[in-house]
Amino acid sequence: NYGLYTFLTELPTYMATVLHFNIKSNAIISALPYLIMFIVSVLSTQAADWILAQGYERTYVRKLFNSLAIYLPAIFIVFAGYSGCDYILTIALLCLAVGSNGCHYAGFMCVHIDMASNYAGTLLGITNCAANFMGFVAPNVAGNIVEGHSDVPHWRMVFFIAAAVYVFGNTVFLVFGTAKEQKWNRVWSEIRHSEQSSDEEDHLNSIHEY
């Protein structure tokens, strides 16, 4: 989310101050990175389902697509920092960075369901709450760096920090992450099943006694 919020909040400023890009008169190009992200998110989830259908391990598939969603934007955003004022190249790199981020819908976003389908909503509420703290951290970091400046070197630092957070976050996920169902996912279901079986047994016993 740090990288995503860097794109969402700072990309328009970068395009306006560094690329001297008129966002209002080029609304379609401004929206293009997010349109690509939408298309990639749909295609990547379909691709992930197909790979799972081939028998590949679920954790492997989630880590694969999450790596595409995180490492690729990290690479593209660093390249964008060195593209200077080349308007077309920078826009293309930023489109690739934001667009490839759409693969995360086939990555960690599915892990909540994989790990505990009965508690996926609760898990997403917890993780999304924590992740959205980046909504004010990322803009503040970027703002402090580029305050009073509109040159490429300062924006390059903003991009480098976002790339570093991307790489660190996904590396932690690769090492410690899993998509295996957790034992506690079915605890409540087993308790209810046991209680239901006990109630049915008591009912049958009472009929027999009668």
mmCIF file with all atom_site columns, C-alpha atoms in Angstrom:
data_model
loop_
_atom_site.group_PDB
_atom_site.id
_atom_site.type_symbol
_atom_site.label_atom_id
_atom_site.label_alt_id
_atom_site.label_comp_id
_atom_site.label_asym_id
_atom_site.label_entity_id
_atom_site.label_seq_id
_atom_site.pdbx_PDB_ins_code
_atom_site.Cartn_x
_atom_site.Cartn_y
_atom_site.Cartn_z
_atom_site.occupancy
_atom_site.B_iso_or_equiv
_atom_site.pdbx_formal_charge
_atom_site.auth_seq_id
_atom_site.auth_comp_id
_atom_site.auth_asym_id
_atom_site.auth_atom_id
_atom_site.pdbx_PDB_model_num
ATOM 1   C CA . ASN A 1 1   ? 0.000   0.000   0.000   1.00 0.00 ? 1   ASN A CA 1
ATOM 2   C CA . TYR A 1 2   ? 2.927   2.372   0.516   1.00 0.00 ? 2   TYR A CA 1
ATOM 3   C CA . GLY A 1 3   ? 3.810   2.093   -3.156  1.00 0.00 ? 3   GLY A CA 1
ATOM 4   C CA . LEU A 1 4   ? 0.188   2.222   -4.245  1.00 0.00 ? 4   LEU A CA 1
ATOM 5   C CA . TYR A 1 5   ? -0.518  5.381   -2.236  1.00 0.00 ? 5   TYR A CA 1
ATOM 6   C CA . THR A 1 6   ? 2.663   6.931   -3.575  1.00 0.00 ? 6   THR A CA 1
ATOM 7   C CA . PHE A 1 7   ? 1.220   6.449   -7.055  1.00 0.00 ? 7   PHE A CA 1
ATOM 8   C CA . LEU A 1 8   ? -2.296  7.557   -6.142  1.00 0.00 ? 8   LEU A CA 1
ATOM 9   C CA . THR A 1 9   ? -1.345  10.733  -4.290  1.00 0.00 ? 9   THR A CA 1
ATOM 10  C CA . GLU A 1 10  ? 1.961   11.792  -5.843  1.00 0.00 ? 10  GLU A CA 1
ATOM 11  C CA . LEU A 1 11  ? 1.752   10.698  -9.454  1.00 0.00 ? 11  LEU A CA 1
ATOM 12  C CA . PRO A 1 12  ? -0.478  13.659  -10.502 1.00 0.00 ? 12  PRO A CA 1
ATOM 13  C CA . THR A 1 13  ? 1.948   16.073  -8.808  1.00 0.00 ? 13  THR A CA 1
ATOM 14  C CA . TYR A 1 14  ? 4.947   14.486  -10.518 1.00 0.00 ? 14  TYR A CA 1
ATOM 15  C CA . MET A 1 15  ? 3.241   14.608  -13.896 1.00 0.00 ? 15  MET A CA 1
ATOM 16  C CA . ALA A 1 16  ? 2.309   18.256  -13.408 1.00 0.00 ? 16  ALA A CA 1
ATOM 17  C CA . THR A 1 17  ? 5.523   19.647  -11.873 1.00 0.00 ? 17  THR A CA 1
ATOM 18  C CA . VAL A 1 18  ? 8.236   17.546  -13.525 1.00 0.00 ? 18  VAL A CA 1
ATOM 19  C CA . LEU A 1 19  ? 6.696   16.432  -16.809 1.00 0.00 ? 19  LEU A CA 1
ATOM 20  C CA . HIS A 1 20  ? 4.652   19.656  -17.110 1.00 0.00 ? 20  HIS A CA 1
ATOM 21  C CA . PHE A 1 21  ? 1.716   17.471  -18.043 1.00 0.00 ? 21  PHE A CA 1
ATOM 22  C CA . ASN A 1 22  ? -1.697  19.109  -18.259 1.00 0.00 ? 22  ASN A CA 1
ATOM 23  C CA . ILE A 1 23  ? -3.814  16.569  -16.398 1.00 0.00 ? 23  ILE A CA 1
ATOM 24  C CA . LYS A 1 24  ? -7.143  18.263  -17.104 1.00 0.00 ? 24  LYS A CA 1
ATOM 25  C CA . SER A 1 25  ? -6.672  18.312  -20.866 1.00 0.00 ? 25  SER A CA 1
ATOM 26  C CA . ASN A 1 26  ? -5.262  14.768  -20.929 1.00 0.00 ? 26  ASN A CA 1
ATOM 27  C CA . ALA A 1 27  ? -7.648  12.962  -18.608 1.00 0.00 ? 27  ALA A CA 1
ATOM 28  C CA . ILE A 1 28  ? -7.532  9.713   -20.586 1.00 0.00 ? 28  ILE A CA 1
ATOM 29  C CA . ILE A 1 29  ? -3.743  9.446   -20.319 1.00 0.00 ? 29  ILE A CA 1
ATOM 30  C CA . SER A 1 30  ? -3.951  10.315  -16.613 1.00 0.00 ? 30  SER A CA 1
ATOM 31  C CA . ALA A 1 31  ? -6.395  7.468   -16.080 1.00 0.00 ? 31  ALA A CA 1
ATOM 32  C CA . LEU A 1 32  ? -4.517  5.028   -18.321 1.00 0.00 ? 32  LEU A CA 1
ATOM 33  C CA . PRO A 1 33  ? -2.298  3.503   -15.567 1.00 0.00 ? 33  PRO A CA 1
ATOM 34  C CA . TYR A 1 34  ? -5.354  2.594   -13.501 1.00 0.00 ? 34  TYR A CA 1
ATOM 35  C CA . LEU A 1 35  ? -7.221  1.234   -16.518 1.00 0.00 ? 35  LEU A CA 1
ATOM 36  C CA . ILE A 1 36  ? -4.253  -1.036  -17.214 1.00 0.00 ? 36  ILE A CA 1
ATOM 37  C CA . MET A 1 37  ? -4.246  -2.065  -13.551 1.00 0.00 ? 37  MET A CA 1
ATOM 38  C CA . PHE A 1 38  ? -7.919  -3.051  -13.811 1.00 0.00 ? 38  PHE A CA 1
ATOM 39  C CA . ILE A 1 39  ? -7.293  -5.145  -16.933 1.00 0.00 ? 39  ILE A CA 1
ATOM 40  C CA . VAL A 1 40  ? -4.244  -6.815  -15.387 1.00 0.00 ? 40  VAL A CA 1
ATOM 41  C CA . SER A 1 41  ? -6.168  -7.616  -12.194 1.00 0.00 ? 41  SER A CA 1
ATOM 42  C CA . VAL A 1 42  ? -8.874  -9.426  -14.187 1.00 0.00 ? 42  VAL A CA 1
ATOM 43  C CA . LEU A 1 43  ? -6.441  -11.321 -16.402 1.00 0.00 ? 43  LEU A CA 1
ATOM 44  C CA . SER A 1 44  ? -4.067  -12.258 -13.570 1.00 0.00 ? 44  SER A CA 1
ATOM 45  C CA . THR A 1 45  ? -6.820  -13.792 -11.426 1.00 0.00 ? 45  THR A CA 1
ATOM 46  C CA . GLN A 1 46  ? -7.970  -15.832 -14.408 1.00 0.00 ? 46  GLN A CA 1
ATOM 47  C CA . ALA A 1 47  ? -4.392  -16.944 -15.038 1.00 0.00 ? 47  ALA A CA 1
ATOM 48  C CA . ALA A 1 48  ? -3.921  -17.856 -11.361 1.00 0.00 ? 48  ALA A CA 1
ATOM 49  C CA . ASP A 1 49  ? -7.062  -20.016 -11.401 1.00 0.00 ? 49  ASP A CA 1
ATOM 50  C CA . TRP A 1 50  ? -5.825  -21.772 -14.533 1.00 0.00 ? 50  TRP A CA 1
ATOM 51  C CA . ILE A 1 51  ? -2.431  -22.490 -12.960 1.00 0.00 ? 51  ILE A CA 1
ATOM 52  C CA . LEU A 1 52  ? -4.120  -23.819 -9.810  1.00 0.00 ? 52  LEU A CA 1
ATOM 53  C CA . ALA A 1 53  ? -6.264  -26.071 -11.983 1.00 0.00 ? 53  ALA A CA 1
ATOM 54  C CA . GLN A 1 54  ? -3.052  -27.593 -13.361 1.00 0.00 ? 54  GLN A CA 1
ATOM 55  C CA . GLY A 1 55  ? -2.261  -28.850 -9.863  1.00 0.00 ? 55  GLY A CA 1
ATOM 56  C CA . TYR A 1 56  ? 0.329   -26.327 -8.714  1.00 0.00 ? 56  TYR A CA 1
ATOM 57  C CA . GLU A 1 57  ? 0.620   -25.633 -4.992  1.00 0.00 ? 57  GLU A CA 1
ATOM 58  C CA . ARG A 1 58  ? -1.561  -22.719 -3.870  1.00 0.00 ? 58  ARG A CA 1
ATOM 59  C CA . THR A 1 59  ? 1.120   -20.947 -1.831  1.00 0.00 ? 59  THR A CA 1
ATOM 60  C CA . TYR A 1 60  ? 3.493   -21.054 -4.812  1.00 0.00 ? 60  TYR A CA 1
ATOM 61  C CA . VAL A 1 61  ? 0.879   -19.465 -7.091  1.00 0.00 ? 61  VAL A CA 1
ATOM 62  C CA . ARG A 1 62  ? 0.062   -16.689 -4.606  1.00 0.00 ? 62  ARG A CA 1
ATOM 63  C CA . LYS A 1 63  ? 3.738   -15.859 -4.120  1.00 0.00 ? 63  LYS A CA 1
ATOM 64  C CA . LEU A 1 64  ? 4.347   -15.891 -7.870  1.00 0.00 ? 64  LEU A CA 1
ATOM 65  C CA . PHE A 1 65  ? 1.634   -13.366 -8.649  1.00 0.00 ? 65  PHE A CA 1
ATOM 66  C CA . ASN A 1 66  ? 2.424   -11.263 -5.604  1.00 0.00 ? 66  ASN A CA 1
ATOM 67  C CA . SER A 1 67  ? 6.045   -11.066 -6.748  1.00 0.00 ? 67  SER A CA 1
ATOM 68  C CA . LEU A 1 68  ? 4.903   -9.911  -10.184 1.00 0.00 ? 68  LEU A CA 1
ATOM 69  C CA . ALA A 1 69  ? 2.687   -7.311  -8.482  1.00 0.00 ? 69  ALA A CA 1
ATOM 70  C CA . ILE A 1 70  ? 5.451   -5.976  -6.241  1.00 0.00 ? 70  ILE A CA 1
ATOM 71  C CA . TYR A 1 71  ? 8.856   -6.527  -7.812  1.00 0.00 ? 71  TYR A CA 1
ATOM 72  C CA . LEU A 1 72  ? 7.834   -5.336  -11.295 1.00 0.00 ? 72  LEU A CA 1
ATOM 73  C CA . PRO A 1 73  ? 6.487   -1.971  -10.060 1.00 0.00 ? 73  PRO A CA 1
ATOM 74  C CA . ALA A 1 74  ? 9.639   -1.573  -7.966  1.00 0.00 ? 74  ALA A CA 1
ATOM 75  C CA . ILE A 1 75  ? 11.749  -2.000  -11.102 1.00 0.00 ? 75  ILE A CA 1
ATOM 76  C CA . PHE A 1 76  ? 9.604   0.245   -13.287 1.00 0.00 ? 76  PHE A CA 1
ATOM 77  C CA . ILE A 1 77  ? 9.389   3.036   -10.723 1.00 0.00 ? 77  ILE A CA 1
ATOM 78  C CA . VAL A 1 78  ? 13.190  3.085   -10.385 1.00 0.00 ? 78  VAL A CA 1
ATOM 79  C CA . PHE A 1 79  ? 13.530  3.271   -14.167 1.00 0.00 ? 79  PHE A CA 1
ATOM 80  C CA . ALA A 1 80  ? 10.986  6.103   -14.175 1.00 0.00 ? 80  ALA A CA 1
ATOM 81  C CA . GLY A 1 81  ? 13.252  8.001   -11.802 1.00 0.00 ? 81  GLY A CA 1
ATOM 82  C CA . TYR A 1 82  ? 16.027  7.872   -14.411 1.00 0.00 ? 82  TYR A CA 1
ATOM 83  C CA . SER A 1 83  ? 13.883  8.604   -17.455 1.00 0.00 ? 83  SER A CA 1
ATOM 84  C CA . GLY A 1 84  ? 14.298  12.325  -16.852 1.00 0.00 ? 84  GLY A CA 1
ATOM 85  C CA . CYS A 1 85  ? 11.817  14.503  -18.719 1.00 0.00 ? 85  CYS A CA 1
ATOM 86  C CA . ASP A 1 86  ? 11.260  12.026  -21.533 1.00 0.00 ? 86  ASP A CA 1
ATOM 87  C CA . TYR A 1 87  ? 7.497   12.373  -21.509 1.00 0.00 ? 87  TYR A CA 1
ATOM 88  C CA . ILE A 1 88  ? 6.545   9.236   -23.460 1.00 0.00 ? 88  ILE A CA 1
ATOM 89  C CA . LEU A 1 89  ? 9.038   6.915   -21.737 1.00 0.00 ? 89  LEU A CA 1
ATOM 90  C CA . THR A 1 90  ? 8.106   8.121   -18.246 1.00 0.00 ? 90  THR A CA 1
ATOM 91  C CA . ILE A 1 91  ? 4.382   7.740   -18.869 1.00 0.00 ? 91  ILE A CA 1
ATOM 92  C CA . ALA A 1 92  ? 4.977   4.239   -20.278 1.00 0.00 ? 92  ALA A CA 1
ATOM 93  C CA . LEU A 1 93  ? 7.043   3.206   -17.233 1.00 0.00 ? 93  LEU A CA 1
ATOM 94  C CA . LEU A 1 94  ? 4.489   4.606   -14.792 1.00 0.00 ? 94  LEU A CA 1
ATOM 95  C CA . CYS A 1 95  ? 1.705   2.802   -16.654 1.00 0.00 ? 95  CYS A CA 1
ATOM 96  C CA . LEU A 1 96  ? 3.668   -0.433  -16.381 1.00 0.00 ? 96  LEU A CA 1
ATOM 97  C CA . ALA A 1 97  ? 4.383   0.185   -12.691 1.00 0.00 ? 97  ALA A CA 1
ATOM 98  C CA . VAL A 1 98  ? 0.759   0.846   -11.757 1.00 0.00 ? 98  VAL A CA 1
ATOM 99  C CA . GLY A 1 99  ? -0.617  -1.717  -14.180 1.00 0.00 ? 99  GLY A CA 1
ATOM 100 C CA . SER A 1 100 ? 1.523   -4.648  -13.052 1.00 0.00 ? 100 SER A CA 1
ATOM 101 C CA . ASN A 1 101 ? 0.474   -3.893  -9.469  1.00 0.00 ? 101 ASN A CA 1
ATOM 102 C CA . GLY A 1 102 ? -2.900  -5.371  -10.441 1.00 0.00 ? 102 GLY A CA 1
ATOM 103 C CA . CYS A 1 103 ? -1.429  -8.861  -10.073 1.00 0.00 ? 103 CYS A CA 1
ATOM 104 C CA . HIS A 1 104 ? -1.735  -8.530  -6.297  1.00 0.00 ? 104 HIS A CA 1
ATOM 105 C CA . TYR A 1 105 ? -5.418  -9.450  -6.619  1.00 0.00 ? 105 TYR A CA 1
ATOM 106 C CA . ALA A 1 106 ? -4.210  -12.942 -7.506  1.00 0.00 ? 106 ALA A CA 1
ATOM 107 C CA . GLY A 1 107 ? -1.556  -12.718 -4.805  1.00 0.00 ? 107 GLY A CA 1
ATOM 108 C CA . PHE A 1 108 ? -1.943  -11.720 -1.176  1.00 0.00 ? 108 PHE A CA 1
ATOM 109 C CA . MET A 1 109 ? -5.537  -10.505 -1.609  1.00 0.00 ? 109 MET A CA 1
ATOM 110 C CA . CYS A 1 110 ? -6.620  -14.121 -2.130  1.00 0.00 ? 110 CYS A CA 1
ATOM 111 C CA . VAL A 1 111 ? -4.627  -15.420 0.822   1.00 0.00 ? 111 VAL A CA 1
ATOM 112 C CA . HIS A 1 112 ? -7.320  -14.305 3.266   1.00 0.00 ? 112 HIS A CA 1
ATOM 113 C CA . ILE A 1 113 ? -9.742  -16.750 1.635   1.00 0.00 ? 113 ILE A CA 1
ATOM 114 C CA . ASP A 1 114 ? -7.106  -19.456 1.225   1.00 0.00 ? 114 ASP A CA 1
ATOM 115 C CA . MET A 1 115 ? -6.050  -19.353 4.873   1.00 0.00 ? 115 MET A CA 1
ATOM 116 C CA . ALA A 1 116 ? -9.454  -18.992 6.504   1.00 0.00 ? 116 ALA A CA 1
ATOM 117 C CA . SER A 1 117 ? -12.486 -18.777 4.250   1.00 0.00 ? 117 SER A CA 1
ATOM 118 C CA . ASN A 1 118 ? -14.807 -18.573 7.268   1.00 0.00 ? 118 ASN A CA 1
ATOM 119 C CA . TYR A 1 119 ? -12.994 -15.488 8.578   1.00 0.00 ? 119 TYR A CA 1
ATOM 120 C CA . ALA A 1 120 ? -11.789 -13.888 5.337   1.00 0.00 ? 120 ALA A CA 1
ATOM 121 C CA . GLY A 1 121 ? -13.838 -10.727 5.880   1.00 0.00 ? 121 GLY A CA 1
ATOM 122 C CA . THR A 1 122 ? -12.476 -10.258 9.384   1.00 0.00 ? 122 THR A CA 1
ATOM 123 C CA . LEU A 1 123 ? -8.907  -10.897 8.263   1.00 0.00 ? 123 LEU A CA 1
ATOM 124 C CA . LEU A 1 124 ? -9.186  -8.436  5.388   1.00 0.00 ? 124 LEU A CA 1
ATOM 125 C CA . GLY A 1 125 ? -10.634 -5.846  7.763   1.00 0.00 ? 125 GLY A CA 1
ATOM 126 C CA . ILE A 1 126 ? -7.620  -6.200  10.049  1.00 0.00 ? 126 ILE A CA 1
ATOM 127 C CA . THR A 1 127 ? -4.942  -6.259  7.352   1.00 0.00 ? 127 THR A CA 1
ATOM 128 C CA . ASN A 1 128 ? -6.560  -3.533  5.265   1.00 0.00 ? 128 ASN A CA 1
ATOM 129 C CA . CYS A 1 129 ? -6.891  -1.302  8.323   1.00 0.00 ? 129 CYS A CA 1
ATOM 130 C CA . ALA A 1 130 ? -3.178  -1.676  9.049   1.00 0.00 ? 130 ALA A CA 1
ATOM 131 C CA . ALA A 1 131 ? -2.209  -1.232  5.396   1.00 0.00 ? 131 ALA A CA 1
ATOM 132 C CA . ASN A 1 132 ? -4.213  1.958   4.972   1.00 0.00 ? 132 ASN A CA 1
ATOM 133 C CA . PHE A 1 133 ? -2.078  3.748   7.534   1.00 0.00 ? 133 PHE A CA 1
ATOM 134 C CA . MET A 1 134 ? 0.211   4.154   4.528   1.00 0.00 ? 134 MET A CA 1
ATOM 135 C CA . GLY A 1 135 ? -2.441  6.485   3.147   1.00 0.00 ? 135 GLY A CA 1
ATOM 136 C CA . PHE A 1 136 ? -1.023  9.294   5.247   1.00 0.00 ? 136 PHE A CA 1
ATOM 137 C CA . VAL A 1 137 ? 2.540   7.991   5.711   1.00 0.00 ? 137 VAL A CA 1
ATOM 138 C CA . ALA A 1 138 ? 3.443   7.833   2.002   1.00 0.00 ? 138 ALA A CA 1
ATOM 139 C CA . PRO A 1 139 ? 2.206   11.340  1.073   1.00 0.00 ? 139 PRO A CA 1
ATOM 140 C CA . ASN A 1 140 ? 3.928   12.846  4.113   1.00 0.00 ? 140 ASN A CA 1
ATOM 141 C CA . VAL A 1 141 ? 7.257   11.208  3.278   1.00 0.00 ? 141 VAL A CA 1
ATOM 142 C CA . ALA A 1 142 ? 7.024   12.302  -0.348  1.00 0.00 ? 142 ALA A CA 1
ATOM 143 C CA . GLY A 1 143 ? 5.886   15.793  0.633   1.00 0.00 ? 143 GLY A CA 1
ATOM 144 C CA . ASN A 1 144 ? 8.808   16.289  3.001   1.00 0.00 ? 144 ASN A CA 1
ATOM 145 C CA . ILE A 1 145 ? 11.278  15.210  0.326   1.00 0.00 ? 145 ILE A CA 1
ATOM 146 C CA . VAL A 1 146 ? 9.986   17.294  -2.577  1.00 0.00 ? 146 VAL A CA 1
ATOM 147 C CA . GLU A 1 147 ? 8.802   20.311  -0.569  1.00 0.00 ? 147 GLU A CA 1
ATOM 148 C CA . GLY A 1 148 ? 10.171  23.374  -2.306  1.00 0.00 ? 148 GLY A CA 1
ATOM 149 C CA . HIS A 1 149 ? 11.619  21.268  -5.109  1.00 0.00 ? 149 HIS A CA 1
ATOM 150 C CA . SER A 1 150 ? 10.273  20.061  -8.427  1.00 0.00 ? 150 SER A CA 1
ATOM 151 C CA . ASP A 1 151 ? 13.392  18.448  -9.830  1.00 0.00 ? 151 ASP A CA 1
ATOM 152 C CA . VAL A 1 152 ? 14.038  14.865  -10.868 1.00 0.00 ? 152 VAL A CA 1
ATOM 153 C CA . PRO A 1 153 ? 16.672  14.000  -8.192  1.00 0.00 ? 153 PRO A CA 1
ATOM 154 C CA . HIS A 1 154 ? 14.242  14.646  -5.322  1.00 0.00 ? 154 HIS A CA 1
ATOM 155 C CA . TRP A 1 155 ? 11.466  12.702  -7.013  1.00 0.00 ? 155 TRP A CA 1
ATOM 156 C CA . ARG A 1 156 ? 13.942  9.926   -7.705  1.00 0.00 ? 156 ARG A CA 1
ATOM 157 C CA . MET A 1 157 ? 14.411  9.595   -3.951  1.00 0.00 ? 157 MET A CA 1
ATOM 158 C CA . VAL A 1 158 ? 10.639  9.310   -3.512  1.00 0.00 ? 158 VAL A CA 1
ATOM 159 C CA . PHE A 1 159 ? 10.559  6.532   -6.106  1.00 0.00 ? 159 PHE A CA 1
ATOM 160 C CA . PHE A 1 160 ? 13.550  4.750   -4.536  1.00 0.00 ? 160 PHE A CA 1
ATOM 161 C CA . ILE A 1 161 ? 11.891  4.676   -1.123  1.00 0.00 ? 161 ILE A CA 1
ATOM 162 C CA . ALA A 1 162 ? 8.688   3.260   -2.601  1.00 0.00 ? 162 ALA A CA 1
ATOM 163 C CA . ALA A 1 163 ? 10.698  0.615   -4.473  1.00 0.00 ? 163 ALA A CA 1
ATOM 164 C CA . ALA A 1 164 ? 12.610  -0.323  -1.305  1.00 0.00 ? 164 ALA A CA 1
ATOM 165 C CA . VAL A 1 165 ? 9.365   -0.734  0.652   1.00 0.00 ? 165 VAL A CA 1
ATOM 166 C CA . TYR A 1 166 ? 7.973   -2.851  -2.181  1.00 0.00 ? 166 TYR A CA 1
ATOM 167 C CA . VAL A 1 167 ? 10.994  -5.155  -2.219  1.00 0.00 ? 167 VAL A CA 1
ATOM 168 C CA . PHE A 1 168 ? 11.158  -5.486  1.564   1.00 0.00 ? 168 PHE A CA 1
ATOM 169 C CA . GLY A 1 169 ? 7.452   -6.198  1.937   1.00 0.00 ? 169 GLY A CA 1
ATOM 170 C CA . ASN A 1 170 ? 7.259   -8.897  -0.700  1.00 0.00 ? 170 ASN A CA 1
ATOM 171 C CA . THR A 1 171 ? 10.485  -10.530 0.458   1.00 0.00 ? 171 THR A CA 1
ATOM 172 C CA . VAL A 1 172 ? 8.948   -10.923 3.922   1.00 0.00 ? 172 VAL A CA 1
ATOM 173 C CA . PHE A 1 173 ? 5.869   -12.447 2.264   1.00 0.00 ? 173 PHE A CA 1
ATOM 174 C CA . LEU A 1 174 ? 8.001   -14.879 0.264   1.00 0.00 ? 174 LEU A CA 1
ATOM 175 C CA . VAL A 1 175 ? 9.833   -16.047 3.380   1.00 0.00 ? 175 VAL A CA 1
ATOM 176 C CA . PHE A 1 176 ? 6.978   -16.228 5.891   1.00 0.00 ? 176 PHE A CA 1
ATOM 177 C CA . GLY A 1 177 ? 3.777   -16.181 3.839   1.00 0.00 ? 177 GLY A CA 1
ATOM 178 C CA . THR A 1 178 ? 1.506   -19.155 3.269   1.00 0.00 ? 178 THR A CA 1
ATOM 179 C CA . ALA A 1 179 ? -1.803  -19.880 1.586   1.00 0.00 ? 179 ALA A CA 1
ATOM 180 C CA . LYS A 1 180 ? -2.460  -23.108 3.503   1.00 0.00 ? 180 LYS A CA 1
ATOM 181 C CA . GLU A 1 181 ? -5.746  -23.363 5.326   1.00 0.00 ? 181 GLU A CA 1
ATOM 182 C CA . GLN A 1 182 ? -5.336  -22.774 9.054   1.00 0.00 ? 182 GLN A CA 1
ATOM 183 C CA . LYS A 1 183 ? -6.663  -25.255 11.601  1.00 0.00 ? 183 LYS A CA 1
ATOM 184 C CA . TRP A 1 184 ? -8.673  -22.604 13.427  1.00 0.00 ? 184 TRP A CA 1
ATOM 185 C CA . ASN A 1 185 ? -10.663 -21.884 10.276  1.00 0.00 ? 185 ASN A CA 1
ATOM 186 C CA . ARG A 1 186 ? -12.907 -24.910 10.918  1.00 0.00 ? 186 ARG A CA 1
ATOM 187 C CA . VAL A 1 187 ? -12.988 -24.888 14.712  1.00 0.00 ? 187 VAL A CA 1
ATOM 188 C CA . TRP A 1 188 ? -16.338 -23.147 14.984  1.00 0.00 ? 188 TRP A CA 1
ATOM 189 C CA . SER A 1 189 ? -17.819 -25.326 12.225  1.00 0.00 ? 189 SER A CA 1
ATOM 190 C CA . GLU A 1 190 ? -16.666 -28.463 14.033  1.00 0.00 ? 190 GLU A CA 1
ATOM 191 C CA . ILE A 1 191 ? -18.122 -27.218 17.323  1.00 0.00 ? 191 ILE A CA 1
ATOM 192 C CA . ARG A 1 192 ? -21.476 -26.507 15.686  1.00 0.00 ? 192 ARG A CA 1
ATOM 193 C CA . HIS A 1 193 ? -21.427 -29.883 13.933  1.00 0.00 ? 193 HIS A CA 1
ATOM 194 C CA . SER A 1 194 ? -20.650 -31.608 17.236  1.00 0.00 ? 194 SER A CA 1
ATOM 195 C CA . GLU A 1 195 ? -23.470 -29.751 18.978  1.00 0.00 ? 195 GLU A CA 1
ATOM 196 C CA . GLN A 1 196 ? -25.864 -30.586 16.153  1.00 0.00 ? 196 GLN A CA 1
ATOM 197 C CA . SER A 1 197 ? -24.900 -34.260 16.294  1.00 0.00 ? 197 SER A CA 1
ATOM 198 C CA . SER A 1 198 ? -25.383 -34.245 20.064  1.00 0.00 ? 198 SER A CA 1
ATOM 199 C CA . ASP A 1 199 ? -28.815 -32.644 19.730  1.00 0.00 ? 199 ASP A CA 1
ATOM 200 C CA . GLU A 1 200 ? -29.847 -35.224 17.126  1.00 0.00 ? 200 GLU A CA 1
ATOM 201 C CA . GLU A 1 201 ? -28.621 -38.038 19.341  1.00 0.00 ? 201 GLU A CA 1
ATOM 202 C CA . ASP A 1 202 ? -30.569 -36.686 22.316  1.00 0.00 ? 202 ASP A CA 1
ATOM 203 C CA . HIS A 1 203 ? -33.657 -36.375 20.144  1.00 0.00 ? 203 HIS A CA 1
ATOM 204 C CA . LEU A 1 204 ? -33.360 -39.974 18.949  1.00 0.00 ? 204 LEU A CA 1
ATOM 205 C CA . ASN A 1 205 ? -32.840 -41.177 22.520  1.00 0.00 ? 205 ASN A CA 1
ATOM 206 C CA . SER A 1 206 ? -35.948 -39.343 23.681  1.00 0.00 ? 206 SER A CA 1
ATOM 207 C CA . ILE A 1 207 ? -37.986 -40.902 20.861  1.00 0.00 ? 207 ILE A CA 1
ATOM 208 C CA . HIS A 1 208 ? -36.635 -44.338 21.739  1.00 0.00 ? 208 HIS A CA 1
ATOM 209 C CA . GLU A 1 209 ? -37.529 -43.882 25.424  1.00 0.00 ? 209 GLU A CA 1
ATOM 210 C CA . TYR A 1 210 ? -40.998 -42.723 24.479  1.00 0.00 ? 210 TYR A CA 1
#
